[in-house]
């Protein structure tokens, strides 16, 4: 009897609203990562680095490749979030715990992917800033 009470329209609506909010939050994080990616790409393609730095071209190319890979992953993740978000309406049709758990598991899987992606991007960003900080051209007065 308790399971039936958990699947009232009000309870399901609240769950869907919470999951939808999570999806919006994840998308917001990915949009912010997009802005940071654009900045990093412009930085790496600029001429603000000391030209006589050993392996400069190779390092910059490596960062640009990692950034390109990150953008592809972000796009795929964004699409998974959008699809999941549109499928959340199906939770209203759930009448048992198995159906409900299916949506919840999918949600947690995507959440873990978002967290992992953002962490990986933060490491890339830190690598770029740590490297770039030491080889930026010094402005001469």
C-alpha atoms as an extended CHARMM CRD file, in Angstrom:
* protein
*
       141  EXT
         1         1  UNK       CA              0.0000000000        0.0000000000        0.0000000000  PROA      1               0.0000000000
         2         2  UNK       CA              2.8690000000        2.3450000000        0.7590000000  PROA      2               0.0000000000
         3         3  UNK       CA              4.2690000000        1.9370000000       -2.7960000000  PROA      3               0.0000000000
         4         4  UNK       CA              0.9630000000        3.0610000000       -4.2460000000  PROA      4               0.0000000000
         5         5  UNK       CA              1.0830000000        6.2500000000       -2.1660000000  PROA      5               0.0000000000
         6         6  UNK       CA              4.5710000000        7.0200000000       -3.4990000000  PROA      6               0.0000000000
         7         7  UNK       CA              3.2300000000        7.0930000000       -7.0430000000  PROA      7               0.0000000000
         8         8  UNK       CA              0.5600000000        9.7560000000       -6.6570000000  PROA      8               0.0000000000
         9         9  UNK       CA              0.5310000000       12.4380000000       -9.3000000000  PROA      9               0.0000000000
        10        10  UNK       CA              1.7140000000       14.9910000000       -6.7630000000  PROA      10              0.0000000000
        11        11  UNK       CA              4.6930000000       12.8950000000       -5.6760000000  PROA      11              0.0000000000
        12        12  UNK       CA              5.6230000000       12.0620000000       -9.2520000000  PROA      12              0.0000000000
        13        13  UNK       CA              5.3100000000       15.7230000000      -10.2550000000  PROA      13              0.0000000000
        14        14  UNK       CA              7.6610000000       16.6950000000       -7.4310000000  PROA      14              0.0000000000
        15        15  UNK       CA             10.2010000000       14.0470000000       -8.4790000000  PROA      15              0.0000000000
        16        16  UNK       CA             10.0090000000       15.1200000000      -12.1100000000  PROA      16              0.0000000000
        17        17  UNK       CA             10.4500000000       18.7580000000      -11.0920000000  PROA      17              0.0000000000
        18        18  UNK       CA             13.5620000000       17.9130000000       -9.0490000000  PROA      18              0.0000000000
        19        19  UNK       CA             15.0840000000       15.8530000000      -11.8550000000  PROA      19              0.0000000000
        20        20  UNK       CA             14.2430000000       18.5600000000      -14.3910000000  PROA      20              0.0000000000
        21        21  UNK       CA             15.9460000000       21.1390000000      -12.1640000000  PROA      21              0.0000000000
        22        22  UNK       CA             19.0500000000       18.9310000000      -12.0490000000  PROA      22              0.0000000000
        23        23  UNK       CA             19.0530000000       18.7580000000      -15.8580000000  PROA      23              0.0000000000
        24        24  UNK       CA             18.8560000000       22.5430000000      -16.0930000000  PROA      24              0.0000000000
        25        25  UNK       CA             21.7110000000       22.8630000000      -13.6050000000  PROA      25              0.0000000000
        26        26  UNK       CA             23.8580000000       20.4420000000      -15.6270000000  PROA      26              0.0000000000
        27        27  UNK       CA             23.1400000000       22.3150000000      -18.8440000000  PROA      27              0.0000000000
        28        28  UNK       CA             24.1330000000       25.5530000000      -17.1320000000  PROA      28              0.0000000000
        29        29  UNK       CA             27.4600000000       24.0020000000      -16.1080000000  PROA      29              0.0000000000
        30        30  UNK       CA             28.0640000000       22.8450000000      -19.6690000000  PROA      30              0.0000000000
        31        31  UNK       CA             27.2610000000       26.3060000000      -21.0710000000  PROA      31              0.0000000000
        32        32  UNK       CA             29.7940000000       27.7770000000      -18.6520000000  PROA      32              0.0000000000
        33        33  UNK       CA             32.3530000000       25.1820000000      -19.7740000000  PROA      33              0.0000000000
        34        34  UNK       CA             31.5990000000       26.2390000000      -23.3630000000  PROA      34              0.0000000000
        35        35  UNK       CA             32.4460000000       29.8600000000      -22.5150000000  PROA      35              0.0000000000
        36        36  UNK       CA             35.6520000000       28.7780000000      -20.8080000000  PROA      36              0.0000000000
        37        37  UNK       CA             36.5350000000       26.5780000000      -23.7980000000  PROA      37              0.0000000000
        38        38  UNK       CA             36.1860000000       29.5250000000      -26.1480000000  PROA      38              0.0000000000
        39        39  UNK       CA             38.4660000000       31.6040000000      -23.9210000000  PROA      39              0.0000000000
        40        40  UNK       CA             41.0840000000       28.8320000000      -23.7380000000  PROA      40              0.0000000000
        41        41  UNK       CA             40.9690000000       28.3070000000      -27.4900000000  PROA      41              0.0000000000
        42        42  UNK       CA             41.5150000000       32.0230000000      -28.1120000000  PROA      42              0.0000000000
        43        43  UNK       CA             44.3550000000       32.0660000000      -25.5900000000  PROA      43              0.0000000000
        44        44  UNK       CA             46.0710000000       29.0550000000      -27.1520000000  PROA      44              0.0000000000
        45        45  UNK       CA             45.7340000000       30.4930000000      -30.6630000000  PROA      45              0.0000000000
        46        46  UNK       CA             47.0190000000       33.9360000000      -29.6860000000  PROA      46              0.0000000000
        47        47  UNK       CA             50.5450000000       35.2720000000      -29.9630000000  PROA      47              0.0000000000
        48        48  UNK       CA             51.0650000000       36.0750000000      -26.2990000000  PROA      48              0.0000000000
        49        49  UNK       CA             53.6290000000       33.3480000000      -25.6150000000  PROA      49              0.0000000000
        50        50  UNK       CA             57.3990000000       33.7050000000      -25.6560000000  PROA      50              0.0000000000
        51        51  UNK       CA             58.3680000000       32.3540000000      -29.0820000000  PROA      51              0.0000000000
        52        52  UNK       CA             61.6500000000       30.7710000000      -27.9550000000  PROA      52              0.0000000000
        53        53  UNK       CA             59.9360000000       28.3990000000      -25.4890000000  PROA      53              0.0000000000
        54        54  UNK       CA             61.0390000000       24.7700000000      -26.0310000000  PROA      54              0.0000000000
        55        55  UNK       CA             58.2630000000       22.5430000000      -27.4270000000  PROA      55              0.0000000000
        56        56  UNK       CA             55.8390000000       25.4760000000      -27.4630000000  PROA      56              0.0000000000
        57        57  UNK       CA             54.0680000000       24.4210000000      -30.6610000000  PROA      57              0.0000000000
        58        58  UNK       CA             53.7360000000       20.7900000000      -29.5490000000  PROA      58              0.0000000000
        59        59  UNK       CA             52.3400000000       21.7160000000      -26.1400000000  PROA      59              0.0000000000
        60        60  UNK       CA             49.8570000000       24.1770000000      -27.6080000000  PROA      60              0.0000000000
        61        61  UNK       CA             48.7350000000       21.5770000000      -30.1640000000  PROA      61              0.0000000000
        62        62  UNK       CA             48.2630000000       19.0130000000      -27.4030000000  PROA      62              0.0000000000
        63        63  UNK       CA             46.0880000000       21.4280000000      -25.4350000000  PROA      63              0.0000000000
        64        64  UNK       CA             44.0830000000       22.3090000000      -28.5470000000  PROA      64              0.0000000000
        65        65  UNK       CA             43.5060000000       18.6050000000      -29.2880000000  PROA      65              0.0000000000
        66        66  UNK       CA             42.3850000000       17.9610000000      -25.7260000000  PROA      66              0.0000000000
        67        67  UNK       CA             40.0980000000       20.9720000000      -25.9560000000  PROA      67              0.0000000000
        68        68  UNK       CA             38.6260000000       19.6870000000      -29.2240000000  PROA      68              0.0000000000
        69        69  UNK       CA             37.9860000000       16.2710000000      -27.6540000000  PROA      69              0.0000000000
        70        70  UNK       CA             36.3960000000       17.9730000000      -24.6560000000  PROA      70              0.0000000000
        71        71  UNK       CA             34.0310000000       19.9200000000      -26.9230000000  PROA      71              0.0000000000
        72        72  UNK       CA             32.8860000000       16.7000000000      -28.6150000000  PROA      72              0.0000000000
        73        73  UNK       CA             32.2830000000       15.0590000000      -25.2470000000  PROA      73              0.0000000000
        74        74  UNK       CA             30.3910000000       18.1280000000      -24.0400000000  PROA      74              0.0000000000
        75        75  UNK       CA             28.1470000000       18.1000000000      -27.1090000000  PROA      75              0.0000000000
        76        76  UNK       CA             27.3460000000       14.3990000000      -26.6880000000  PROA      76              0.0000000000
        77        77  UNK       CA             26.6790000000       14.8610000000      -22.9720000000  PROA      77              0.0000000000
        78        78  UNK       CA             24.4500000000       17.8620000000      -23.6350000000  PROA      78              0.0000000000
        79        79  UNK       CA             22.4290000000       15.7580000000      -26.0790000000  PROA      79              0.0000000000
        80        80  UNK       CA             22.0620000000       12.9430000000      -23.5150000000  PROA      80              0.0000000000
        81        81  UNK       CA             20.8420000000       15.4460000000      -20.9280000000  PROA      81              0.0000000000
        82        82  UNK       CA             18.3420000000       16.9480000000      -23.3620000000  PROA      82              0.0000000000
        83        83  UNK       CA             17.0090000000       13.5090000000      -24.3030000000  PROA      83              0.0000000000
        84        84  UNK       CA             16.7700000000       12.4810000000      -20.6460000000  PROA      84              0.0000000000
        85        85  UNK       CA             15.0140000000       15.7350000000      -19.8530000000  PROA      85              0.0000000000
        86        86  UNK       CA             12.3850000000       15.1510000000      -22.5390000000  PROA      86              0.0000000000
        87        87  UNK       CA             11.8820000000       11.5590000000      -21.3260000000  PROA      87              0.0000000000
        88        88  UNK       CA             11.1590000000       12.6680000000      -17.7590000000  PROA      88              0.0000000000
        89        89  UNK       CA              7.5060000000       13.1510000000      -18.6810000000  PROA      89              0.0000000000
        90        90  UNK       CA              7.3200000000        9.3590000000      -18.8150000000  PROA      90              0.0000000000
        91        91  UNK       CA              7.7160000000        9.2640000000      -15.0260000000  PROA      91              0.0000000000
        92        92  UNK       CA              4.0900000000       10.3310000000      -14.7370000000  PROA      92              0.0000000000
        93        93  UNK       CA              3.1460000000        6.9520000000      -16.1860000000  PROA      93              0.0000000000
        94        94  UNK       CA              5.1610000000        5.0340000000      -13.5780000000  PROA      94              0.0000000000
        95        95  UNK       CA              2.9570000000        2.8750000000      -11.3920000000  PROA      95              0.0000000000
        96        96  UNK       CA              5.6430000000        0.8410000000       -9.6400000000  PROA      96              0.0000000000
        97        97  UNK       CA              9.0820000000        1.1100000000       -8.1460000000  PROA      97              0.0000000000
        98        98  UNK       CA             10.8020000000       -0.6200000000      -11.0840000000  PROA      98              0.0000000000
        99        99  UNK       CA              9.7230000000        2.0440000000      -13.5540000000  PROA      99              0.0000000000
       100       100  UNK       CA             10.6400000000        4.8180000000      -11.1400000000  PROA      100             0.0000000000
       101       101  UNK       CA             14.0730000000        3.2990000000      -10.4620000000  PROA      101             0.0000000000
       102       102  UNK       CA             14.7800000000        3.0970000000      -14.1680000000  PROA      102             0.0000000000
       103       103  UNK       CA             14.4720000000        6.8800000000      -14.4950000000  PROA      103             0.0000000000
       104       104  UNK       CA             16.4100000000        7.4650000000      -11.2930000000  PROA      104             0.0000000000
       105       105  UNK       CA             19.2890000000        5.1990000000      -12.3450000000  PROA      105             0.0000000000
       106       106  UNK       CA             19.5300000000        6.9080000000      -15.7210000000  PROA      106             0.0000000000
       107       107  UNK       CA             19.5210000000       10.2610000000      -13.9390000000  PROA      107             0.0000000000
       108       108  UNK       CA             22.3370000000        9.2400000000      -11.5840000000  PROA      108             0.0000000000
       109       109  UNK       CA             24.3660000000        7.8560000000      -14.4840000000  PROA      109             0.0000000000
       110       110  UNK       CA             24.1330000000       11.1630000000      -16.3440000000  PROA      110             0.0000000000
       111       111  UNK       CA             24.9200000000       13.0530000000      -13.1480000000  PROA      111             0.0000000000
       112       112  UNK       CA             28.1190000000       11.0290000000      -12.7310000000  PROA      112             0.0000000000
       113       113  UNK       CA             29.0310000000       11.7330000000      -16.3680000000  PROA      113             0.0000000000
       114       114  UNK       CA             28.5380000000       15.4750000000      -15.8520000000  PROA      114             0.0000000000
       115       115  UNK       CA             30.6550000000       15.4780000000      -12.6880000000  PROA      115             0.0000000000
       116       116  UNK       CA             33.3980000000       13.4780000000      -14.4140000000  PROA      116             0.0000000000
       117       117  UNK       CA             33.3480000000       15.7000000000      -17.4800000000  PROA      117             0.0000000000
       118       118  UNK       CA             33.5340000000       18.9230000000      -15.4570000000  PROA      118             0.0000000000
       119       119  UNK       CA             36.4090000000       17.5370000000      -13.3550000000  PROA      119             0.0000000000
       120       120  UNK       CA             38.3310000000       16.5000000000      -16.4690000000  PROA      120             0.0000000000
       121       121  UNK       CA             37.7710000000       19.9270000000      -18.0090000000  PROA      121             0.0000000000
       122       122  UNK       CA             38.9560000000       21.6340000000      -14.8130000000  PROA      122             0.0000000000
       123       123  UNK       CA             42.1880000000       19.6040000000      -14.9790000000  PROA      123             0.0000000000
       124       124  UNK       CA             42.6850000000       20.6540000000      -18.6020000000  PROA      124             0.0000000000
       125       125  UNK       CA             42.0500000000       24.2860000000      -17.7360000000  PROA      125             0.0000000000
       126       126  UNK       CA             44.4920000000       24.1090000000      -14.8190000000  PROA      126             0.0000000000
       127       127  UNK       CA             47.1260000000       22.5100000000      -17.0740000000  PROA      127             0.0000000000
       128       128  UNK       CA             46.7440000000       25.2860000000      -19.6360000000  PROA      128             0.0000000000
       129       129  UNK       CA             46.8920000000       28.0620000000      -17.0390000000  PROA      129             0.0000000000
       130       130  UNK       CA             49.8600000000       26.5360000000      -15.2250000000  PROA      130             0.0000000000
       131       131  UNK       CA             51.7890000000       26.1630000000      -18.4710000000  PROA      131             0.0000000000
       132       132  UNK       CA             50.7400000000       29.4880000000      -19.9760000000  PROA      132             0.0000000000
       133       133  UNK       CA             51.4230000000       31.4520000000      -16.8100000000  PROA      133             0.0000000000
       134       134  UNK       CA             55.1310000000       30.7950000000      -17.0680000000  PROA      134             0.0000000000
       135       135  UNK       CA             55.6020000000       31.5550000000      -20.7500000000  PROA      135             0.0000000000
       136       136  UNK       CA             53.4590000000       34.6080000000      -21.3880000000  PROA      136             0.0000000000
       137       137  UNK       CA             55.3290000000       37.4840000000      -22.9540000000  PROA      137             0.0000000000
       138       138  UNK       CA             56.3390000000       40.0780000000      -20.4450000000  PROA      138             0.0000000000
       139       139  UNK       CA             55.1230000000       43.5580000000      -21.2660000000  PROA      139             0.0000000000
       140       140  UNK       CA             58.0880000000       45.8410000000      -21.5650000000  PROA      140             0.0000000000
       141       141  UNK       CA             57.5500000000       49.4440000000      -20.4490000000  PROA      141             0.0000000000
